[in-house]
Short mmCIF file of C-alpha atoms in Angstrom, two decimals:
data_model
loop_
_atom_site.label_atom_id
_atom_site.label_comp_id
_atom_site.label_asym_id
_atom_site.label_seq_id
_atom_site.Cartn_x
_atom_site.Cartn_y
_atom_site.Cartn_z
CA SER A 96 -17.42 5.12 -4.22
CA GLN A 97 -14.26 3.10 -4.61
CA THR A 98 -12.30 3.07 -7.82
CA ILE A 99 -9.17 1.28 -8.96
CA HIS A 100 -6.75 2.68 -11.49
CA GLN A 101 -4.20 0.62 -13.31
CA TRP A 102 -1.71 1.82 -15.88
CA PRO A 103 -0.51 1.66 -18.50
CA ALA A 104 -3.21 -0.16 -20.46
CA THR A 105 -0.72 -1.64 -22.90
CA LEU A 106 3.03 -1.93 -22.84
CA VAL A 107 5.61 -3.33 -25.23
CA GLN A 108 9.04 -3.88 -23.73
CA PRO A 109 12.19 -5.58 -24.97
CA VAL A 110 13.66 -8.58 -23.23
CA GLY A 111 15.99 -7.53 -20.44
CA SER A 112 14.34 -4.18 -19.83
CA PRO A 113 12.84 -3.20 -16.47
CA LEU A 114 9.15 -3.11 -15.69
CA SER A 115 6.96 -1.02 -13.44
CA LEU A 116 3.19 -1.35 -13.39
CA GLU A 117 1.23 0.78 -11.00
CA CYS A 118 -2.12 0.35 -9.35
CA THR A 119 -3.94 2.74 -7.05
CA VAL A 120 -7.21 2.49 -5.22
CA GLU A 121 -9.40 5.40 -4.21
CA GLY A 122 -12.29 5.66 -1.83
CA THR A 123 -11.26 3.08 0.74
CA SER A 124 -8.54 2.58 3.30
CA ASN A 125 -6.39 -0.40 4.20
CA PRO A 126 -7.53 -2.56 1.30
CA ASN A 127 -6.09 -5.94 0.50
CA LEU A 128 -4.29 -5.60 -2.83
CA TYR A 129 -3.52 -8.25 -5.41
CA TRP A 130 -1.61 -8.76 -8.64
CA TYR A 131 -2.88 -11.45 -10.99
CA ARG A 132 -1.53 -12.56 -14.35
CA GLN A 133 -3.81 -13.97 -16.99
CA ALA A 134 -2.36 -16.21 -19.66
CA ALA A 135 -4.45 -17.52 -22.53
CA GLY A 136 -6.28 -20.69 -21.60
CA ARG A 137 -4.86 -20.72 -18.10
CA GLY A 138 -7.15 -18.44 -16.16
CA LEU A 139 -5.86 -16.08 -13.53
CA GLN A 140 -2.75 -16.80 -11.54
CA LEU A 141 -2.26 -14.97 -8.27
CA LEU A 142 1.22 -13.44 -8.22
CA PHE A 143 1.29 -11.28 -5.10
CA TYR A 144 -1.03 -10.03 -2.44
CA SER A 145 -0.69 -7.48 0.31
CA VAL A 146 -2.68 -6.90 3.47
CA GLY A 147 -0.85 -3.71 4.46
CA ILE A 148 1.94 -1.26 3.71
CA GLY A 149 5.20 -3.07 3.19
CA GLN A 150 3.55 -6.49 3.59
CA ILE A 151 3.90 -8.55 0.44
CA SER A 152 3.18 -12.23 -0.02
CA SER A 153 4.48 -13.98 -3.10
CA GLU A 154 2.54 -16.87 -4.48
CA VAL A 155 4.76 -17.93 -7.34
CA PRO A 156 8.55 -17.62 -7.48
CA GLN A 157 9.45 -15.79 -10.65
CA ASN A 158 11.09 -12.85 -12.26
CA LEU A 159 8.71 -10.32 -10.72
CA SER A 160 8.44 -8.44 -7.46
CA ALA A 161 5.81 -6.27 -5.83
CA SER A 162 5.87 -3.36 -3.45
CA ARG A 163 3.32 -1.37 -1.51
CA PRO A 164 4.87 1.98 -0.62
CA GLN A 165 1.56 3.55 0.36
CA ASP A 166 -1.73 2.22 1.70
CA ARG A 167 -3.52 2.34 -1.63
CA GLN A 168 -0.64 1.90 -4.05
CA PHE A 169 0.60 -1.41 -5.36
CA ILE A 170 3.49 -1.71 -7.81
CA LEU A 171 4.58 -4.69 -9.87
CA SER A 172 8.20 -4.63 -11.00
CA SER A 173 10.89 -6.53 -12.75
CA LYS A 174 14.58 -5.74 -13.15
CA LYS A 175 14.92 -7.72 -16.39
CA LEU A 176 11.92 -8.89 -18.35
CA LEU A 177 11.74 -12.33 -19.94
CA LEU A 178 9.67 -13.37 -22.93
CA SER A 179 7.60 -15.52 -20.59
CA ASP A 180 6.54 -12.41 -18.67
CA SER A 181 4.20 -11.45 -21.49
CA GLY A 182 0.56 -11.53 -20.46
CA PHE A 183 -2.37 -9.60 -19.12
CA TYR A 184 -1.77 -8.25 -15.63
CA LEU A 185 -4.65 -7.43 -13.38
CA CYS A 186 -4.62 -5.51 -10.14
CA ALA A 187 -7.45 -6.05 -7.69
CA TRP A 188 -8.49 -4.93 -4.26
CA SER A 189 -10.81 -6.15 -1.54
CA LEU A 190 -11.84 -4.94 1.87
CA ASP A 191 -10.23 -6.25 4.99
CA ILE A 192 -11.28 -9.86 5.37
CA ALA A 193 -12.43 -9.15 8.91
CA LYS A 194 -15.39 -7.32 7.43
CA GLY A 195 -16.71 -10.60 6.09
CA ILE A 196 -15.67 -12.43 2.99
CA LEU A 197 -18.96 -12.08 1.18
CA ASN A 198 -18.78 -8.36 1.78
CA SER A 199 -15.27 -8.25 0.44
CA PRO A 200 -15.32 -9.40 -3.17
CA LEU A 201 -12.41 -8.71 -5.45
CA HIS A 202 -12.64 -5.55 -7.53
CA PHE A 203 -10.44 -5.58 -10.60
CA GLY A 204 -8.75 -2.89 -12.60
CA ASN A 205 -8.90 -2.90 -16.38
CA GLY A 206 -5.56 -4.62 -16.71
CA THR A 207 -2.27 -4.06 -18.51
CA ARG A 208 -1.41 -5.99 -21.65
CA LEU A 209 2.34 -6.57 -21.52
CA THR A 210 4.18 -7.82 -24.58
CA VAL A 211 7.84 -8.64 -24.18
CA THR A 212 9.67 -8.72 -27.51
CA ALA B 291 -5.65 -26.09 -1.30
CA GLN B 292 -8.73 -25.27 -3.28
CA SER B 293 -8.99 -25.55 -7.06
CA VAL B 294 -11.50 -25.00 -9.82
CA THR B 295 -12.15 -26.73 -13.12
CA GLN B 296 -14.14 -25.22 -15.93
CA PRO B 297 -14.55 -28.10 -18.41
CA ASP B 298 -15.72 -25.99 -21.35
CA ILE B 299 -13.13 -23.74 -22.97
CA HIS B 300 -15.51 -22.24 -25.50
CA ILE B 301 -19.29 -22.24 -25.87
CA THR B 302 -21.31 -20.82 -28.76
CA VAL B 303 -24.95 -20.02 -28.17
CA SER B 304 -27.66 -18.33 -30.21
CA GLU B 305 -29.11 -15.07 -28.99
CA GLY B 306 -32.23 -15.79 -26.98
CA ALA B 307 -31.17 -19.33 -26.15
CA SER B 308 -30.33 -20.52 -22.67
CA LEU B 309 -26.77 -20.76 -21.39
CA GLU B 310 -25.15 -22.98 -18.80
CA LEU B 311 -21.49 -22.79 -17.84
CA ARG B 312 -20.00 -25.57 -15.78
CA CYS B 313 -17.77 -25.19 -12.76
CA ASN B 314 -16.42 -27.93 -10.52
CA TYR B 315 -14.46 -27.14 -7.40
CA SER B 316 -12.22 -29.03 -5.07
CA TYR B 317 -12.11 -28.03 -1.43
CA GLY B 318 -12.45 -29.98 1.78
CA ALA B 319 -14.61 -27.55 3.71
CA THR B 320 -17.43 -25.23 2.73
CA PRO B 321 -16.16 -23.12 -0.13
CA TYR B 322 -16.76 -19.54 -1.05
CA LEU B 323 -17.76 -19.55 -4.71
CA PHE B 324 -17.82 -16.75 -7.23
CA TRP B 325 -18.51 -16.14 -10.89
CA TYR B 326 -16.79 -13.28 -12.67
CA VAL B 327 -17.23 -11.99 -16.21
CA GLN B 328 -14.56 -10.34 -18.31
CA SER B 329 -15.35 -8.34 -21.41
CA PRO B 330 -12.57 -8.12 -24.02
CA GLY B 331 -9.63 -6.06 -22.82
CA GLN B 332 -11.27 -5.31 -19.50
CA GLY B 333 -10.94 -6.34 -15.90
CA LEU B 334 -13.24 -8.80 -14.20
CA GLN B 335 -16.67 -7.97 -12.84
CA LEU B 336 -18.36 -9.97 -10.11
CA LEU B 337 -21.59 -11.63 -11.28
CA LEU B 338 -22.56 -13.46 -8.11
CA LYS B 339 -21.23 -15.16 -5.01
CA TYR B 340 -22.16 -17.96 -2.65
CA PHE B 341 -21.17 -19.08 0.81
CA SER B 342 -24.17 -20.53 2.57
CA GLY B 343 -27.95 -20.50 2.62
CA ASP B 344 -30.10 -20.88 -0.44
CA THR B 345 -28.20 -22.93 -2.99
CA LEU B 346 -29.66 -20.97 -5.89
CA VAL B 347 -27.99 -17.59 -6.09
CA GLN B 348 -29.16 -14.67 -8.17
CA GLY B 349 -26.66 -12.30 -9.67
CA ILE B 350 -26.47 -9.30 -11.92
CA LYS B 351 -27.33 -9.23 -15.62
CA GLY B 352 -29.96 -11.96 -15.19
CA PHE B 353 -27.49 -14.68 -14.22
CA GLU B 354 -28.00 -17.30 -11.55
CA ALA B 355 -25.91 -20.15 -10.21
CA GLU B 356 -26.72 -23.28 -8.28
CA PHE B 357 -24.48 -24.81 -5.65
CA LYS B 358 -24.58 -28.60 -5.54
CA ARG B 359 -22.42 -29.98 -2.77
CA SER B 360 -22.94 -33.59 -3.83
CA GLN B 361 -21.52 -32.81 -7.26
CA SER B 362 -18.98 -30.21 -6.13
CA SER B 363 -20.44 -27.92 -8.74
CA PHE B 364 -21.45 -24.30 -9.06
CA ASN B 365 -22.88 -23.94 -12.56
CA LEU B 366 -23.85 -20.58 -13.99
CA ARG B 367 -27.05 -20.18 -15.98
CA LYS B 368 -28.98 -17.60 -17.91
CA PRO B 369 -32.39 -18.35 -19.42
CA SER B 370 -32.02 -16.11 -22.46
CA VAL B 371 -28.69 -14.70 -23.60
CA HIS B 372 -28.16 -11.33 -25.18
CA TRP B 373 -25.40 -10.43 -27.63
CA SER B 374 -23.82 -8.38 -24.85
CA ASP B 375 -23.25 -11.57 -22.85
CA ALA B 376 -20.41 -12.52 -25.17
CA ALA B 377 -17.42 -12.53 -22.84
CA GLU B 378 -15.14 -14.76 -20.84
CA TYR B 379 -16.50 -16.21 -17.63
CA PHE B 380 -14.45 -17.31 -14.66
CA CYS B 381 -15.44 -19.43 -11.72
CA ALA B 382 -13.47 -18.96 -8.53
CA VAL B 383 -13.28 -20.64 -5.14
CA GLY B 384 -11.97 -19.21 -1.92
CA ALA B 385 -11.63 -20.12 1.72
CA LEU B 386 -11.74 -17.87 4.73
CA SER B 387 -8.76 -19.69 6.17
CA ASN B 388 -6.69 -18.84 3.12
CA ASP B 389 -6.44 -15.05 3.53
CA TYR B 390 -9.01 -14.56 0.85
CA LYS B 391 -6.86 -15.90 -1.95
CA LEU B 392 -9.13 -16.99 -4.73
CA SER B 393 -8.34 -19.81 -7.10
CA PHE B 394 -9.70 -19.18 -10.55
CA GLY B 395 -10.66 -21.60 -13.27
CA ALA B 396 -9.20 -21.30 -16.75
CA GLY B 397 -12.32 -19.56 -17.98
CA THR B 398 -15.04 -20.24 -20.55
CA THR B 399 -15.37 -18.01 -23.59
CA VAL B 400 -18.94 -17.43 -24.69
CA THR B 401 -19.75 -16.46 -28.24
CA VAL B 402 -23.26 -15.31 -29.05
CA ARG B 403 -24.48 -15.69 -32.61
CA ALA B 404 -27.37 -13.72 -34.03
#
């Protein structure tokens, strides 16, 4: 069965420090990968998604970047964190859309709570 | 682009009572609709999904949702809630033409009182 791992679970970082959050998926190949941010009262905001190695689409211009160095690895990064980067970050995966959208729901990791101080 | 509105930020319900969570979507074509549940500090779990066919969809944990095109709604219901249903619930809408990018609502927090 497929599993998604996301770490760390919590992170406290000072303003101006770098960030690296990692997400890996097991048990499937060529998944679509996503980074979402959840802010209180604002639901989930799609930050980045990737349909293949090295292919990254950015949804919202901001202080963050994403990379996909391997098929099942998705990394969220920042060179210098801002206070506004605090939030709950969720990684998710889905099967290739060609397999049918109803057969390709999003599967979420347990998230990373980032606090920028 | 598609969008979702969840009008209720917070709902409190007694254990054993019925629950209905509202979701209104905006999309020009036939939408793909989903309900997810998030327990505290956890990721999201898919409850149910809808694209076509029967407008009443059954999901996991005893939940169901009804698609009403005329009202642009996809409300989630459960006849009798359990204390374990206390969580945050998100409605989401997607479109095949949009590379499977879901738009989520702001969520509804459900509190269950004994």
